[in-house]
Amino acid sequence: MRLLIASIGRMKAGVEKDLCDRYLDRIRKAGRSIGITSVEIIELTESKQPQNQRRKDEEAEALLKALPRDAVIVALDERGKMLDSKGFANYVDRHRTQAGGNIAFVLGGPDGHGTKVLQSANLKLAFGTMTWPHQLARVMLVEQVYRAITILSGHPYHRQ
């Protein structure tokens, strides 16, 4: 299985990037035990369109173009479904051998996702109803992916 994290905007140097990199390293090491062969980060530039909807549409096109056609798409969206960590691990487990083994987690730009991403998503996932800055959302995502791996592999990182 291959994991992709595609986002509008780049992770800037700082504590958030350091923490993200630490969890990505853990994912790469621990993920092998459940068949995760690679983790790829795709960072795309924000659209320069002046109108909000056009900006989101342009970013949606770029995100979808960057993903493998057979990927299971999980769009992070504050209006999405909230899962607990075990539910998220179960979702990853169900899809890790389907769709060519590609799961793509997609983070939108400052204005959110365009319609095409939301329509293409197999799951719209929320980390609560609050809006999170891009860098924190990515850190929370990679931590939850790592947590899912530990749940699926029986590692004691996740506690009840």
Coordinates of C-alpha atoms in Angstrom, one line a residue:
M1 CA 0.0 0.0 0.0
R2 CA 1.2 3.5 -0.8
L3 CA 0.1 6.5 1.2
L4 CA 0.0 10.0 -0.3
I5 CA -0.6 13.3 1.4
A6 CA -1.4 16.0 -1.1
S7 CA -1.9 19.5 0.0
I8 CA -2.3 23.0 -1.2
G9 CA 0.6 25.0 0.4
R10 CA 3.9 24.0 1.7
M11 CA 5.0 23.0 5.2
K12 CA 7.3 25.8 6.4
A13 CA 10.3 25.2 8.6
G14 CA 9.6 25.2 12.3
V15 CA 8.4 23.0 15.1
E16 CA 5.3 21.8 13.1
K17 CA 7.5 20.6 10.2
D18 CA 9.9 18.9 12.7
L19 CA 7.0 17.1 14.3
C20 CA 5.5 16.1 11.0
D21 CA 8.8 14.8 9.8
R22 CA 9.2 12.8 13.0
Y23 CA 5.8 11.1 12.5
L24 CA 6.5 10.5 8.8
D25 CA 9.7 8.7 9.8
R26 CA 7.7 6.6 12.3
I27 CA 5.1 5.8 9.6
R28 CA 7.8 4.7 7.1
K29 CA 9.4 2.4 9.7
A30 CA 6.4 0.9 11.4
G31 CA 4.2 0.9 8.3
R32 CA 6.3 -1.9 6.7
S33 CA 4.8 -4.4 9.2
I34 CA 1.3 -3.8 7.7
G35 CA 2.4 -3.5 4.1
I36 CA 2.8 0.3 3.7
T37 CA 5.6 0.5 1.1
S38 CA 5.9 4.2 0.7
V39 CA 4.6 7.6 2.0
E40 CA 4.7 10.4 -0.5
I41 CA 4.1 14.1 0.2
I42 CA 2.8 16.2 -2.7
E43 CA 2.8 20.0 -2.0
L44 CA 1.0 22.2 -4.6
T45 CA 1.1 26.0 -4.8
E46 CA -2.0 28.0 -3.9
S47 CA -4.0 29.4 -6.8
K48 CA -3.6 33.1 -7.6
Q49 CA -7.2 33.4 -8.7
P50 CA -8.8 36.5 -7.1
Q51 CA -12.3 34.9 -6.8
N52 CA -12.7 32.4 -3.9
Q53 CA -14.7 29.8 -5.9
R54 CA -12.3 29.9 -8.9
R55 CA -9.4 29.6 -6.5
K56 CA -10.9 26.5 -4.9
D57 CA -11.8 25.0 -8.3
E58 CA -8.3 25.5 -9.7
E59 CA -6.8 24.0 -6.6
A60 CA -9.2 21.0 -6.8
E61 CA -8.1 20.4 -10.4
A62 CA -4.5 20.5 -9.4
L63 CA -5.0 18.1 -6.4
L64 CA -6.9 15.6 -8.4
K65 CA -4.4 15.7 -11.3
A66 CA -1.6 14.9 -8.8
L67 CA -3.3 11.8 -7.5
P68 CA -3.2 8.3 -9.0
R69 CA -6.5 7.6 -10.7
D70 CA -7.1 4.5 -8.6
A71 CA -6.5 6.1 -5.2
V72 CA -9.0 6.1 -2.4
I73 CA -9.4 9.8 -1.6
V74 CA -9.8 11.0 1.9
A75 CA -10.5 14.8 1.9
L76 CA -9.9 16.6 5.2
D77 CA -12.9 18.9 5.7
E78 CA -14.4 20.4 8.8
R79 CA -17.9 19.3 7.6
G80 CA -16.8 15.7 7.2
K81 CA -17.3 12.6 9.2
M82 CA -15.6 12.4 12.6
L83 CA -14.0 9.0 13.4
D84 CA -12.3 7.9 16.6
S85 CA -8.7 6.5 16.2
K86 CA -9.9 2.9 16.0
G87 CA -12.5 3.8 13.4
F88 CA -9.9 5.6 11.4
A89 CA -7.6 2.5 11.7
N90 CA -10.4 0.3 10.5
Y91 CA -11.0 2.5 7.5
V92 CA -7.3 2.4 6.5
D93 CA -7.3 -1.4 7.0
R94 CA -10.4 -1.9 4.8
H95 CA -8.8 0.1 2.0
R96 CA -5.1 -0.8 2.2
T97 CA -5.4 -3.6 -0.3
Q98 CA -8.1 -2.0 -2.5
A99 CA -7.8 0.6 -5.2
G100 CA -4.3 -0.5 -6.2
G101 CA -3.2 0.1 -2.7
N102 CA -3.2 3.9 -2.9
I103 CA -4.8 6.0 -0.1
A104 CA -4.5 9.7 -0.7
F105 CA -5.2 12.2 2.1
V106 CA -6.0 15.6 0.6
L107 CA -5.7 19.0 2.4
G108 CA -7.2 22.0 0.7
G109 CA -6.0 25.6 0.7
P110 CA -7.0 28.4 3.0
D111 CA -10.5 28.5 1.4
G112 CA -11.1 24.8 1.7
H113 CA -11.7 22.2 -1.0
G114 CA -13.3 22.8 -4.4
T115 CA -16.4 20.9 -5.3
K116 CA -14.6 18.3 -7.5
V117 CA -12.4 17.1 -4.6
L118 CA -15.4 16.8 -2.3
Q119 CA -17.3 14.9 -5.0
S120 CA -14.4 12.6 -5.7
A121 CA -13.7 11.9 -2.1
N122 CA -14.4 8.4 -0.8
L123 CA -14.4 9.9 2.7
K124 CA -14.7 13.4 3.9
L125 CA -12.9 13.4 7.3
A126 CA -13.1 16.0 10.0
F127 CA -10.8 16.5 13.0
G128 CA -13.7 18.2 14.8
T129 CA -15.9 21.1 13.7
M130 CA -13.1 23.7 14.1
T131 CA -11.0 25.0 11.3
W132 CA -7.3 24.1 11.7
P133 CA -4.3 25.8 10.2
H134 CA -2.8 23.8 7.4
Q135 CA 0.4 22.9 9.3
L136 CA -1.4 21.7 12.4
A137 CA -3.9 19.7 10.3
R138 CA -1.0 17.9 8.6
V139 CA 0.6 17.1 11.9
M140 CA -2.6 15.8 13.3
L141 CA -3.1 13.7 10.1
V142 CA 0.3 12.1 10.2
E143 CA 0.0 11.4 13.9
Q144 CA -3.3 9.6 13.3
V145 CA -1.9 7.6 10.4
Y146 CA 0.9 6.5 12.7
R147 CA -1.6 5.7 15.4
A148 CA -3.6 3.7 12.9
I149 CA -0.5 1.7 12.0
T150 CA 0.2 0.9 15.6
I151 CA -3.4 -0.2 16.2
L152 CA -3.3 -2.5 13.2
S153 CA 0.1 -3.9 14.1
G154 CA -0.7 -4.4 17.8
H155 CA 1.9 -1.9 19.0
P156 CA 1.0 -0.4 22.5
Y157 CA 1.3 3.3 21.3
H158 CA -2.5 3.6 21.3
R159 CA -4.2 3.1 24.7
Q160 CA -7.8 2.7 25.6

